[in-house]
Coordinates of C-alpha atoms in Angstrom, one line a residue:
Chain A
M21 CA 0.0 0.0 0.0
A22 CA 1.2 3.4 -0.9
R23 CA 2.2 5.5 2.2
R24 CA -0.2 8.1 3.2
S25 CA 1.1 11.8 3.1
V26 CA 0.4 13.3 6.4
V27 CA 0.9 16.8 8.0
I28 CA 1.1 17.1 11.7
V29 CA -0.4 20.2 13.3
D30 CA 0.2 20.7 17.0
D31 CA 1.6 23.7 18.9
H32 CA 3.8 21.4 21.1
A33 CA 6.9 20.3 19.4
M34 CA 7.4 17.3 21.7
F35 CA 4.1 16.0 20.8
R36 CA 4.8 16.5 17.2
A37 CA 7.9 14.6 17.5
G38 CA 6.2 11.8 19.6
V39 CA 3.6 11.4 16.9
R40 CA 6.2 11.2 14.3
A41 CA 8.0 8.5 16.1
E42 CA 4.8 6.5 16.8
L43 CA 3.8 6.7 13.1
G44 CA 7.2 5.5 12.0
D45 CA 7.5 4.4 8.5
A46 CA 3.7 3.6 8.1
V47 CA 3.0 7.1 6.7
E48 CA 5.0 9.9 5.1
V49 CA 5.1 13.1 7.2
I50 CA 5.6 15.8 4.8
A51 CA 5.3 18.8 7.1
E52 CA 4.7 19.9 10.6
A53 CA 3.1 23.2 11.9
A54 CA 2.6 24.8 15.2
N55 CA -0.1 27.3 14.6
V56 CA -3.0 28.1 12.2
D57 CA -0.9 30.1 9.8
E58 CA 1.7 27.5 9.5
A59 CA -0.8 24.8 9.1
V60 CA -2.7 26.6 6.3
A61 CA 0.5 27.2 4.5
A62 CA 1.7 23.7 5.0
V63 CA -1.7 22.0 4.0
L64 CA -1.9 24.3 0.7
A65 CA 1.8 23.7 -0.2
G66 CA 1.9 20.0 0.6
Q67 CA -1.8 18.9 -0.3
P68 CA -1.4 16.1 2.0
E69 CA -3.9 13.2 2.3
V70 CA -4.6 13.5 5.9
V71 CA -3.8 16.4 8.4
L72 CA -3.6 15.4 12.0
L73 CA -5.0 18.4 13.5
D74 CA -4.8 19.6 17.2
V75 CA -8.0 21.1 18.2
H76 CA -6.6 23.9 20.4
L77 CA -4.1 25.9 18.2
P78 CA -2.9 29.5 18.6
G79 CA -4.8 31.6 16.0
G80 CA -8.2 30.2 16.2
G81 CA -8.1 26.4 16.7
G82 CA -8.1 23.5 14.4
A83 CA -11.6 24.3 12.9
E84 CA -10.0 27.7 11.6
V85 CA -7.5 25.7 9.6
I86 CA -10.2 23.7 8.1
R87 CA -12.1 26.8 7.3
R88 CA -9.3 28.7 5.8
T89 CA -8.3 25.7 3.4
A90 CA -11.8 24.7 2.5
G91 CA -11.9 24.3 -1.3
K92 CA -8.2 24.8 -1.8
A93 CA -6.9 21.2 -0.7
V94 CA -9.7 19.2 -2.2
D95 CA -8.3 15.7 -1.5
T96 CA -7.2 16.5 2.1
K97 CA -9.0 15.0 5.0
F98 CA -8.8 16.2 8.5
L99 CA -8.4 13.9 11.5
A100 CA -8.6 15.7 14.8
L101 CA -6.1 14.6 17.5
S102 CA -6.9 16.3 20.8
V103 CA -6.2 15.9 24.5
S104 CA -9.6 17.3 25.3
D105 CA -12.6 15.3 24.8
A106 CA -15.0 18.0 25.8
A107 CA -18.2 17.9 23.8
E108 CA -17.8 21.5 22.6
D109 CA -14.4 20.8 21.1
V110 CA -15.2 17.3 19.6
I111 CA -18.6 18.4 18.1
G112 CA -17.3 21.9 16.9
T113 CA -14.3 20.3 15.0
I114 CA -16.4 17.7 13.5
R115 CA -18.8 20.4 12.4
S116 CA -16.2 22.5 10.6
G117 CA -15.4 19.4 8.6
A118 CA -13.1 17.1 10.3
R119 CA -13.6 13.4 9.3
G120 CA -12.8 12.0 12.6
Y121 CA -11.7 12.7 16.0
V122 CA -9.2 10.7 18.3
T123 CA -7.8 11.6 21.6
K124 CA -4.1 11.6 22.3
S125 CA -4.1 8.6 24.4
I126 CA -4.4 6.6 21.1
T127 CA -1.8 4.0 20.2
G128 CA 0.4 4.3 17.2
E129 CA -1.3 1.4 15.4
E130 CA -4.7 2.7 16.1
L131 CA -3.6 6.1 14.8
V132 CA -2.2 4.6 11.6
D133 CA -5.4 2.7 11.1
A134 CA -7.5 5.9 11.7
I135 CA -5.4 7.8 9.1
D136 CA -6.1 5.0 6.6
R137 CA -9.7 5.0 7.3
V138 CA -10.0 8.8 7.0
A139 CA -8.0 9.0 3.8
A140 CA -10.2 6.3 2.3
G141 CA -13.2 8.6 3.0
D142 CA -14.6 7.0 6.0
A143 CA -15.4 8.7 9.3
V144 CA -13.6 7.6 12.3
F145 CA -15.9 7.6 15.5
S146 CA -14.7 6.7 19.0
P147 CA -17.4 5.4 21.3
R148 CA -17.1 8.8 23.2
L149 CA -17.5 10.8 20.0
A150 CA -20.5 8.7 19.1
G151 CA -22.0 9.4 22.5
F152 CA -21.5 13.1 22.0
V153 CA -23.2 12.9 18.7
L154 CA -26.2 11.1 20.2
D155 CA -26.4 13.6 23.0
A156 CA -26.2 16.5 20.6
F157 CA -29.0 15.1 18.4
A158 CA -31.0 14.2 21.4
G159 CA -30.6 17.8 22.8
T160 CA -31.0 19.7 19.5
I161 CA -34.2 18.0 18.8
E162 CA -36.0 19.6 21.7
V163 CA -34.8 23.2 20.7
A164 CA -34.7 22.9 17.0
A165 CA -37.4 24.3 14.9
V166 CA -39.5 22.1 12.6
D167 CA -37.6 23.0 9.6
E168 CA -34.5 21.4 10.9
D169 CA -36.0 18.0 10.4
L170 CA -32.7 17.4 8.3
D171 CA -30.7 17.3 11.6
R172 CA -32.4 14.3 13.0
L173 CA -30.7 10.9 12.8
T174 CA -32.7 8.2 11.2
D175 CA -33.6 5.2 13.4
R176 CA -30.9 3.2 11.6
E177 CA -28.2 5.9 12.0
R178 CA -29.0 6.2 15.6
E179 CA -28.8 2.4 16.1
V180 CA -25.4 2.5 14.4
M181 CA -24.3 5.4 16.6
R182 CA -25.5 3.6 19.7
L183 CA -23.4 0.5 18.8
I184 CA -20.4 2.5 18.1
A185 CA -20.9 4.2 21.6
R186 CA -21.1 0.9 23.2
G187 CA -17.7 0.1 22.0
Y188 CA -18.5 -1.9 19.0
S189 CA -16.1 -1.9 15.9
Y190 CA -17.5 -1.1 12.5
K191 CA -17.3 -4.9 11.6
E192 CA -19.1 -5.8 14.8
V193 CA -21.7 -3.2 14.1
A194 CA -22.4 -4.7 10.6
G195 CA -22.6 -8.1 12.2
E196 CA -25.1 -7.0 14.8
L197 CA -27.4 -5.2 12.3
F198 CA -27.0 -7.7 9.5
I199 CA -25.7 -5.0 7.2
S200 CA -22.4 -4.6 5.3
I201 CA -19.6 -2.6 6.6
K202 CA -20.1 -0.4 3.6
T203 CA -23.6 0.4 4.9
V204 CA -22.4 1.2 8.2
E205 CA -19.7 3.7 6.6
T206 CA -22.5 5.2 4.7
H207 CA -24.6 5.7 7.9
M208 CA -21.5 7.3 9.4
G209 CA -21.1 9.6 6.6
S210 CA -24.7 10.8 6.7
V211 CA -24.3 11.4 10.4
L212 CA -21.3 13.6 9.7
R213 CA -23.2 15.4 6.9
K214 CA -26.0 16.1 9.2
L215 CA -23.7 17.5 11.9
Q216 CA -22.2 19.9 9.6
L217 CA -25.4 21.1 8.3
S218 CA -27.3 21.8 11.5
S219 CA -26.8 25.1 13.2
R220 CA -23.6 25.5 15.1
H221 CA -25.1 28.2 17.4
E222 CA -27.8 26.0 18.7
L223 CA -25.5 23.4 19.7
T224 CA -23.2 25.7 21.6
R225 CA -26.1 27.0 23.4
W226 CA -27.4 23.5 24.2
A227 CA -23.9 22.4 25.4
S228 CA -23.6 25.3 27.7
E229 CA -27.0 24.8 29.0
R230 CA -25.8 21.2 30.2
R231 CA -22.6 22.8 31.5
L232 CA -20.6 20.7 28.9
L233 CA -18.4 23.6 27.9
Chain B
M14 CA -13.9 18.9 48.2
T15 CA -16.0 17.7 51.0
G16 CA -19.2 16.5 49.1
T17 CA -21.3 16.4 52.2
A18 CA -21.4 20.0 53.2
T19 CA -24.3 21.9 51.5
P20 CA -23.2 25.0 49.7
P21 CA -25.0 28.1 50.8
A22 CA -28.0 28.8 48.4
P23 CA -26.8 31.1 45.8
V24 CA -28.3 34.7 46.0
R25 CA -30.8 35.0 43.0
K26 CA -29.7 38.0 40.8
A27 CA -31.4 39.2 37.7
Y28 CA -29.2 39.4 34.7
R29 CA -29.7 40.6 31.1
N30 CA -29.6 37.5 28.9
A31 CA -27.7 38.8 25.9
D32 CA -27.6 35.3 24.3
E33 CA -31.4 35.1 23.9
G34 CA -32.2 38.9 23.5
V35 CA -33.8 40.6 20.6
V36 CA -32.8 44.1 21.6
G37 CA -30.9 44.1 24.8
G38 CA -31.9 40.7 26.3
V39 CA -33.7 42.6 29.1
A40 CA -37.0 40.6 28.5
A41 CA -35.2 37.3 28.2
G42 CA -33.3 38.0 31.4
L43 CA -36.3 39.1 33.3
A44 CA -38.4 36.2 32.1
E45 CA -35.7 33.7 33.3
H46 CA -35.5 35.5 36.6
L47 CA -39.2 35.5 37.1
G48 CA -39.8 32.1 35.7
M49 CA -42.1 33.3 33.1
A50 CA -42.2 32.7 29.3
V51 CA -40.2 35.3 27.3
S52 CA -43.2 36.0 25.0
T53 CA -45.3 37.0 28.0
V54 CA -42.6 39.5 29.3
R55 CA -42.1 40.9 25.8
I56 CA -45.8 41.2 25.3
G57 CA -46.1 43.0 28.6
F58 CA -43.3 45.4 27.7
I59 CA -45.0 46.2 24.3
A60 CA -48.4 46.6 26.1
A61 CA -46.9 49.0 28.6
T62 CA -45.3 50.9 25.8
V63 CA -48.4 51.3 23.8
I64 CA -50.5 52.3 26.7
G65 CA -48.4 54.9 28.3
G66 CA -44.9 54.8 27.0
F67 CA -43.9 53.4 30.4
G68 CA -42.7 50.0 28.9
V69 CA -39.9 51.7 26.9
M70 CA -38.6 53.7 30.0
F71 CA -38.8 50.6 32.1
Y72 CA -36.9 48.7 29.4
A73 CA -34.1 51.3 29.1
A74 CA -33.9 51.6 32.9
L75 CA -33.4 47.9 33.3
W76 CA -31.0 47.8 30.3
M77 CA -28.9 50.4 32.2
V78 CA -28.9 48.7 35.6
L79 CA -29.0 44.8 34.9
P80 CA -25.4 43.4 34.3
V81 CA -25.0 41.0 31.5
Q82 CA -25.1 37.3 32.3
R83 CA -21.8 35.9 32.1
H84 CA -20.7 32.3 31.9
F85 CA -17.2 32.3 33.1
D86 CA -17.9 30.4 36.4
D87 CA -19.1 27.5 34.3
A88 CA -16.0 26.8 32.3
A89 CA -13.4 24.1 33.6
P90 CA -9.9 25.7 33.9
G91 CA -8.5 23.8 30.9
L92 CA -11.4 25.1 28.7
A93 CA -11.2 28.6 30.1
A94 CA -7.6 28.7 29.4
V95 CA -7.9 27.5 25.8
D96 CA -10.6 30.2 25.3
R97 CA -8.4 32.9 26.8
Q98 CA -5.5 32.1 24.7
G99 CA -7.6 32.1 21.5
K100 CA -6.9 28.5 20.6
R101 CA -10.7 27.8 20.0
P102 CA -12.7 28.4 16.9
R103 CA -14.4 31.6 17.1
R104 CA -18.0 31.8 16.6
M105 CA -18.6 33.2 13.0
L106 CA -20.9 36.3 12.9
K107 CA -23.8 35.6 10.7
L108 CA -26.3 38.1 9.3
A109 CA -28.7 37.0 12.0
D110 CA -26.4 38.6 14.6
Y111 CA -26.8 41.9 13.1
G112 CA -30.6 41.4 13.0
P113 CA -31.4 43.4 16.2
L114 CA -29.0 46.2 15.2
I115 CA -30.9 46.5 11.7
A116 CA -34.2 46.2 13.4
L117 CA -33.4 49.0 15.8
G118 CA -32.1 51.2 13.0
A119 CA -35.3 50.6 11.1
L120 CA -37.4 51.4 14.0
G121 CA -35.7 54.6 14.9
L122 CA -35.9 55.7 11.2
G123 CA -39.7 55.0 11.3
I124 CA -40.3 56.8 14.5
C125 CA -38.3 59.9 13.1
L126 CA -40.3 59.8 9.9
L127 CA -43.4 59.6 11.8
L128 CA -42.6 62.5 14.0
A129 CA -41.5 64.5 11.0
M130 CA -44.9 63.8 9.3
V131 CA -47.0 64.6 12.3
S132 CA -45.1 67.7 13.2
G133 CA -44.8 68.6 9.5
R134 CA -41.2 69.9 10.1
G135 CA -39.0 68.2 7.6
Q136 CA -36.0 70.2 8.4
F137 CA -35.7 68.5 11.7
L138 CA -35.7 65.1 10.3
V139 CA -32.0 64.8 9.6
P140 CA -30.7 66.3 12.7
V141 CA -32.9 64.1 14.7
L142 CA -31.9 61.1 12.7
L143 CA -28.3 62.0 13.4
A144 CA -28.8 62.5 17.1
V145 CA -30.7 59.3 17.5
G146 CA -28.1 57.4 15.3
G147 CA -25.3 58.9 17.3
V148 CA -26.7 58.0 20.7
A149 CA -27.5 54.4 19.3
V150 CA -23.7 54.0 18.2
L151 CA -22.4 55.3 21.5
W152 CA -25.0 53.2 23.4
R153 CA -23.9 49.9 21.6
Q154 CA -20.4 51.0 22.4
A155 CA -21.2 51.3 26.1
D156 CA -23.1 48.2 26.1
E157 CA -20.4 46.1 24.6
A158 CA -17.6 47.6 26.7
Q159 CA -17.2 44.4 28.8
R160 CA -15.6 44.6 32.3
E161 CA -12.4 42.8 31.2
R162 CA -11.9 45.4 28.5
W163 CA -11.9 48.1 31.0
V164 CA -8.9 46.7 32.9
D165 CA -5.6 47.4 31.8
S166 CA -2.5 45.1 32.0
T167 CA -1.8 46.0 35.6
G168 CA -5.3 45.1 36.6
R169 CA -6.6 48.6 37.3
I170 CA -9.5 50.2 35.5
S171 CA -8.4 52.6 33.0
L172 CA -10.6 55.5 31.8
I173 CA -9.3 55.1 28.1
R174 CA -10.1 51.4 28.0
V175 CA -13.5 52.2 29.4
V176 CA -14.2 54.3 26.5
V177 CA -12.5 52.6 23.5
G178 CA -12.1 49.1 24.9
D179 CA -9.3 47.1 23.6
G180 CA -8.2 49.8 21.2
G181 CA -8.1 49.0 17.5
P182 CA -9.8 51.2 14.9
A183 CA -13.4 50.1 15.4
P184 CA -14.1 51.6 18.8
Y185 CA -12.4 54.8 18.0
L186 CA -14.4 55.1 14.7
R187 CA -17.6 54.4 16.4
L188 CA -16.7 57.0 19.0
V189 CA -15.8 59.6 16.5
I190 CA -18.8 58.8 14.4
G191 CA -21.2 59.0 17.5
V192 CA -19.8 62.2 18.8
L193 CA -20.0 63.8 15.3
M194 CA -23.4 62.7 14.8
V195 CA -24.7 64.0 18.1
G196 CA -22.6 67.2 17.6
S197 CA -23.9 67.9 14.2
A198 CA -27.5 67.2 15.3
I199 CA -27.2 69.9 18.0
I200 CA -25.8 72.2 15.4
G201 CA -28.4 71.2 12.9
V202 CA -31.2 71.9 15.3
S203 CA -29.9 75.3 16.1
V204 CA -29.2 76.3 12.5
G205 CA -32.2 74.8 11.0
G206 CA -34.5 76.2 13.5
G207 CA -33.6 79.9 12.8
G208 CA -37.3 81.0 12.8
W209 CA -37.9 80.0 16.2
G210 CA -35.3 82.2 17.8
A211 CA -31.7 81.0 18.1
V212 CA -31.5 81.2 21.9
R213 CA -34.3 78.8 22.6
D214 CA -33.0 76.4 20.0
V215 CA -29.7 76.3 21.4
G216 CA -31.1 75.8 24.8
V217 CA -33.1 72.8 23.6
A218 CA -30.2 71.5 21.7
T219 CA -28.0 71.8 24.9
A220 CA -30.5 70.0 27.0
L221 CA -30.7 67.3 24.4
G222 CA -26.9 67.0 24.4
L223 CA -26.7 66.8 28.2
L224 CA -29.4 64.2 28.1
G225 CA -27.5 62.3 25.4
I226 CA -24.3 62.5 27.6
A227 CA -26.2 61.2 30.6
L228 CA -27.6 58.4 28.5
I229 CA -24.1 57.6 27.1
T230 CA -22.2 57.6 30.5
G231 CA -25.0 56.4 32.7
P232 CA -24.8 52.7 31.9
W233 CA -21.1 52.9 32.2
L234 CA -21.1 54.3 35.8
I235 CA -23.9 52.2 36.8
R236 CA -22.4 48.9 35.4
L237 CA -19.0 50.0 36.7
T238 CA -20.2 49.6 40.3
S239 CA -22.0 46.4 39.7
D240 CA -19.2 44.8 37.9
L241 CA -16.8 45.6 40.5
G242 CA -18.5 43.1 42.7
E243 CA -18.3 40.5 39.9
E244 CA -14.7 41.3 39.5
R245 CA -14.0 40.6 43.1
A246 CA -16.0 37.3 43.0
E247 CA -14.0 36.3 40.1
R248 CA -10.7 37.1 41.6
I249 CA -11.7 34.9 44.5
R250 CA -12.6 32.2 42.3
S251 CA -9.3 32.4 40.4
Q252 CA -7.3 32.3 43.5
E253 CA -9.3 29.2 44.5
R254 CA -8.3 27.7 41.0
A255 CA -4.7 28.6 41.5
D256 CA -4.7 26.7 45.0
V257 CA -6.2 23.7 43.3
A258 CA -3.8 23.9 40.3
A259 CA -0.9 24.0 42.7
H260 CA -2.3 21.0 44.5
L261 CA -2.5 19.2 41.2
H262 CA 0.8 20.2 40.2
D263 CA 2.1 18.4 43.3
S264 CA 0.1 15.3 42.6
V265 CA 1.4 15.2 39.0
L266 CA 4.9 15.8 40.1
Q267 CA 4.6 13.0 42.8
T268 CA 3.1 10.6 40.2
L269 CA 6.0 11.3 37.9
T270 CA 8.3 10.5 40.8
L271 CA 6.6 7.3 41.4
I272 CA 6.9 6.4 37.7
Q273 CA 10.6 7.1 37.7
K274 CA 11.1 4.8 40.6
S275 CA 9.0 1.9 39.3
A276 CA 10.3 2.4 35.7
G277 CA 11.0 -1.4 35.7
D278 CA 7.3 -2.3 36.2
P279 CA 5.4 -1.4 33.1
S280 CA 2.0 -2.3 34.6
A281 CA 2.6 -0.2 37.6
V282 CA 3.7 2.7 35.4
A283 CA 0.7 2.4 33.2
R284 CA -1.7 2.3 36.2
L285 CA -0.1 5.4 37.7
A286 CA -0.1 7.3 34.5
R287 CA -3.8 6.3 33.8
A288 CA -4.9 7.4 37.3
Q289 CA -3.2 10.6 36.9
E290 CA -4.5 11.3 33.6
R291 CA -7.9 10.7 34.8
D292 CA -7.5 12.9 37.8
L293 CA -6.2 15.8 35.7
R294 CA -8.7 15.2 33.0
S295 CA -11.6 15.3 35.2
W296 CA -10.3 18.4 36.8
L297 CA -9.4 20.1 33.6
F298 CA -12.3 19.2 31.2
D299 CA -15.2 18.1 33.3
S300 CA -17.3 20.9 34.6
A301 CA -19.5 18.6 36.7
G302 CA -16.4 18.1 38.8
G303 CA -17.4 17.6 42.6
D304 CA -21.0 16.9 42.1
T305 CA -21.4 13.1 42.8
T306 CA -25.1 12.8 42.5
T307 CA -25.6 12.3 38.9
L308 CA -25.5 9.0 37.0
A309 CA -22.7 10.2 34.6
V310 CA -20.4 11.2 37.5
A311 CA -21.2 8.1 39.5
L312 CA -20.3 5.8 36.4
R313 CA -17.2 7.5 35.7
A314 CA -16.1 7.4 39.3
L315 CA -16.8 3.6 39.4
G316 CA -15.0 3.2 36.1
G317 CA -12.0 5.0 37.7
E318 CA -12.1 2.8 40.8
V319 CA -12.1 -0.4 38.8
E320 CA -9.4 0.8 36.5
D321 CA -7.3 1.5 39.6
A322 CA -7.9 -1.7 41.2
Y323 CA -7.7 -4.2 38.3
G324 CA -5.4 -2.2 35.9
V325 CA -7.9 -2.4 33.0
P326 CA -8.9 0.8 31.3
V327 CA -12.8 1.4 31.5
E328 CA -14.1 3.8 29.0
V329 CA -17.3 5.4 30.0
V330 CA -19.6 7.1 27.7
C331 CA -22.9 8.8 28.8
V332 CA -25.7 10.1 26.8
G333 CA -28.1 12.1 28.9
D334 CA -28.0 12.3 32.6
R335 CA -29.9 11.9 35.6
T336 CA -29.8 12.5 39.4
V337 CA -29.1 9.2 41.1
T338 CA -32.2 8.3 43.3
E339 CA -32.3 5.3 45.7
D340 CA -33.6 3.1 42.9
L341 CA -30.8 4.2 40.6
R342 CA -28.3 3.3 43.2
A343 CA -29.1 -0.4 42.6
L344 CA -28.5 0.2 38.8
V345 CA -25.1 1.8 39.7
L346 CA -24.1 -1.2 41.8
A347 CA -25.2 -3.7 39.4
T348 CA -23.1 -1.8 36.7
R349 CA -20.2 -1.9 39.1
E350 CA -20.5 -5.6 39.5
A351 CA -20.5 -6.1 35.8
V352 CA -17.5 -3.8 35.2
V353 CA -15.7 -5.6 38.0
N354 CA -16.5 -9.0 36.5
A355 CA -15.4 -7.9 33.1
A356 CA -12.1 -6.4 34.5
R357 CA -11.4 -9.5 36.6
H358 CA -12.3 -12.5 34.6
S359 CA -12.6 -11.6 30.9
G360 CA -9.0 -10.8 30.2
A361 CA -9.9 -8.1 28.1
A362 CA -7.6 -5.2 27.4
K363 CA -10.5 -2.6 27.9
V364 CA -14.0 -2.5 29.2
D365 CA -16.6 -0.1 27.5
V366 CA -19.6 1.3 29.6
Y367 CA -22.3 3.0 27.7
A368 CA -25.1 4.6 29.5
E369 CA -28.2 6.3 27.9
A370 CA -30.7 8.0 29.9
T371 CA -33.9 8.9 28.2
A372 CA -37.2 10.2 29.7
R373 CA -38.5 6.8 30.3
T374 CA -35.7 4.4 30.8
I375 CA -32.1 4.3 31.6
E376 CA -30.0 1.7 29.7
I377 CA -26.5 0.6 30.5
F378 CA -24.3 -1.6 28.5
V379 CA -21.0 -3.0 29.8
R380 CA -19.1 -4.7 27.1
D381 CA -15.7 -6.5 27.0
R382 CA -13.9 -8.3 24.3
G383 CA -12.6 -10.9 26.6
T384 CA -12.8 -14.8 26.8
G385 CA -16.6 -14.7 27.4
F386 CA -18.5 -17.4 29.5
D387 CA -21.4 -19.6 29.4
L388 CA -24.0 -18.3 31.9
D389 CA -25.5 -21.8 32.4
S390 CA -22.3 -23.3 33.3
V391 CA -21.6 -20.9 36.2
A392 CA -21.7 -22.8 39.3
S393 CA -24.7 -22.3 41.5
D394 CA -22.8 -21.3 44.4
R395 CA -21.4 -18.3 42.6
H396 CA -23.5 -15.3 43.4
G397 CA -21.9 -12.4 41.5
V398 CA -23.7 -12.5 38.3
R399 CA -27.1 -14.0 39.6
D400 CA -27.5 -12.1 42.8
S401 CA -25.6 -8.9 42.3
I402 CA -26.6 -8.2 38.6
I403 CA -29.8 -10.1 37.6
E404 CA -31.6 -10.4 40.9
R405 CA -30.7 -6.9 42.0
M406 CA -32.1 -5.5 38.9
R407 CA -35.2 -7.5 39.1
R408 CA -35.8 -6.5 42.7
H409 CA -35.8 -2.8 41.6
G410 CA -38.0 -3.1 38.7
G411 CA -35.3 -3.3 36.1
T412 CA -33.9 -6.1 33.9
A413 CA -30.4 -7.5 33.2
E414 CA -29.5 -9.5 30.1
I415 CA -26.3 -11.1 29.6
R416 CA -25.0 -12.0 26.2
S417 CA -21.7 -13.8 26.1
T418 CA -20.0 -15.8 23.5
P419 CA -17.0 -17.7 24.5
G420 CA -14.2 -16.3 22.7
S421 CA -15.7 -13.0 21.6
G422 CA -16.5 -11.3 24.8
T423 CA -19.6 -10.4 27.0
E424 CA -22.0 -7.8 27.0
V425 CA -24.4 -7.0 30.0
R426 CA -27.3 -4.9 29.3
L427 CA -29.1 -3.3 32.2
T428 CA -32.5 -1.6 31.8
Q429 CA -34.2 0.4 34.4
P430 CA -37.5 2.2 33.7
T431 CA -37.9 5.4 35.4
G432 CA -40.8 7.9 35.7
S433 CA -40.7 10.9 33.5
D434 CA -39.6 13.0 36.5
S435 CA -36.2 13.3 34.8
H436 CA -33.8 16.0 35.1
G437 CA -31.6 16.9 32.2

């Protein structure tokens, strides 16, 4: 398999070095960046397949990088890699367009696997992330107006998210629901799409009401 | 944290709710304070305005007096720090955010036109418009001058910062425009009304000007005093935080020392590191912190205990939350038993706990990818699963289902119906 080209964005040099060492030869790290400006420049210059993106970055956060490279790095996928698993950070980053979110306690192998999946166009949902997504939709449905029907998860998507939240792998979800892995991935994709469509503001308010921020 | 001591009941204070407001958030804040529907309060204001104009005065007075509700005491320190350093994505301003401003402008224009039509004096339209616009611009400025922007780098309140905030061209521009508009309005009135006698015009204009200045500086002065109290409260809070931070610092350092000493024992190192990570994480990113009465906190706590005791990571995901009542205590204990079993016997590298609290039921799933077992083959003298999980759940009106496949792991599903008297 061809090695994925990766840009590592994090404001701690030690952490970048650590990730680089963990990844080893499995991917090709073409650049590192420590803040939003550097990251945008690196992504535009290198057009990597995957950007490992820290959520908290000087200059406006990881979401800002995604926003500023939108449309200019077409084949680049973003995988958020953060020490924070606070709901606002997770959901906020996913909503700006990241394809996955993993915490920094992830092992090297898992990270390589996540990079592969993201590069192939899948979404990477950890159980915790799936929990937040469920929570978010459950919460927004109460406050959302009727015309935000789009935001709702279908029963099937909800089922898939629940299984992911319970710690099932994609393969196990497929087995449990008697559907193919491809279908699981499709459901994930539409969850992502819905997340990005729904109103950012509403969610922030919802999260702060529940003291999640 | 003592956990048992009940905190003194917080003093109920009224705030302006700037997040929900249409104009100044007065109605929204008042509605929250009185426990009424926002629409009721708004209709009340409008009715009072239509009847005698009292509503507008009352609204304006409250706008001046009520401080904006702030959320700083809710954020965990890690999140607050991230915000302060500008490492968070900022909220994008949408057109909707300018809605109130545009509406206010349109309203003002309409009132001026109406006045001009009624009084039949077209020449006053422009000066009055200018004056209204000027006051509006300055008013917005005063309203947005938040407390933190008034304080210079030494922590003192600086007059310049009170007026122009953080500096930058925008506040200066607004200030200049506002002053120019008010000034030219005064001049415009005194020049345009030549037929009335200049003395009286200038007198009226001066009175208007003074009124304008009172309007402009009034909210600053009043809010200055009320914000000082909040300032002090926050300082106390941040000192508290500093103490806790120092405490944590010590605990982290001690853990690191322990890790160095037991460098030869990977499992001990991993356990120490995980315990420390959990400790820090809950302090930094978990606002629920010391409150041990909700399901999510209880589950996270038991996950942590099991992790410490058996060295198996326990990942807890909660959707929705609930206060733990006496009935739910049984559910928590059953969950605990299931997690302990998984950590002890399954040999799995990790245990997943997923809890979902909806209005009617609470479901908890405990899953491991370990060896699995056959429930029927468990000796009848072993009570863990039967008594602690299945029977206990049944006694309290819930159900427990155990699915286990030898070789691919176990999942315990606990379901507890609850009344709809949920909270959260």
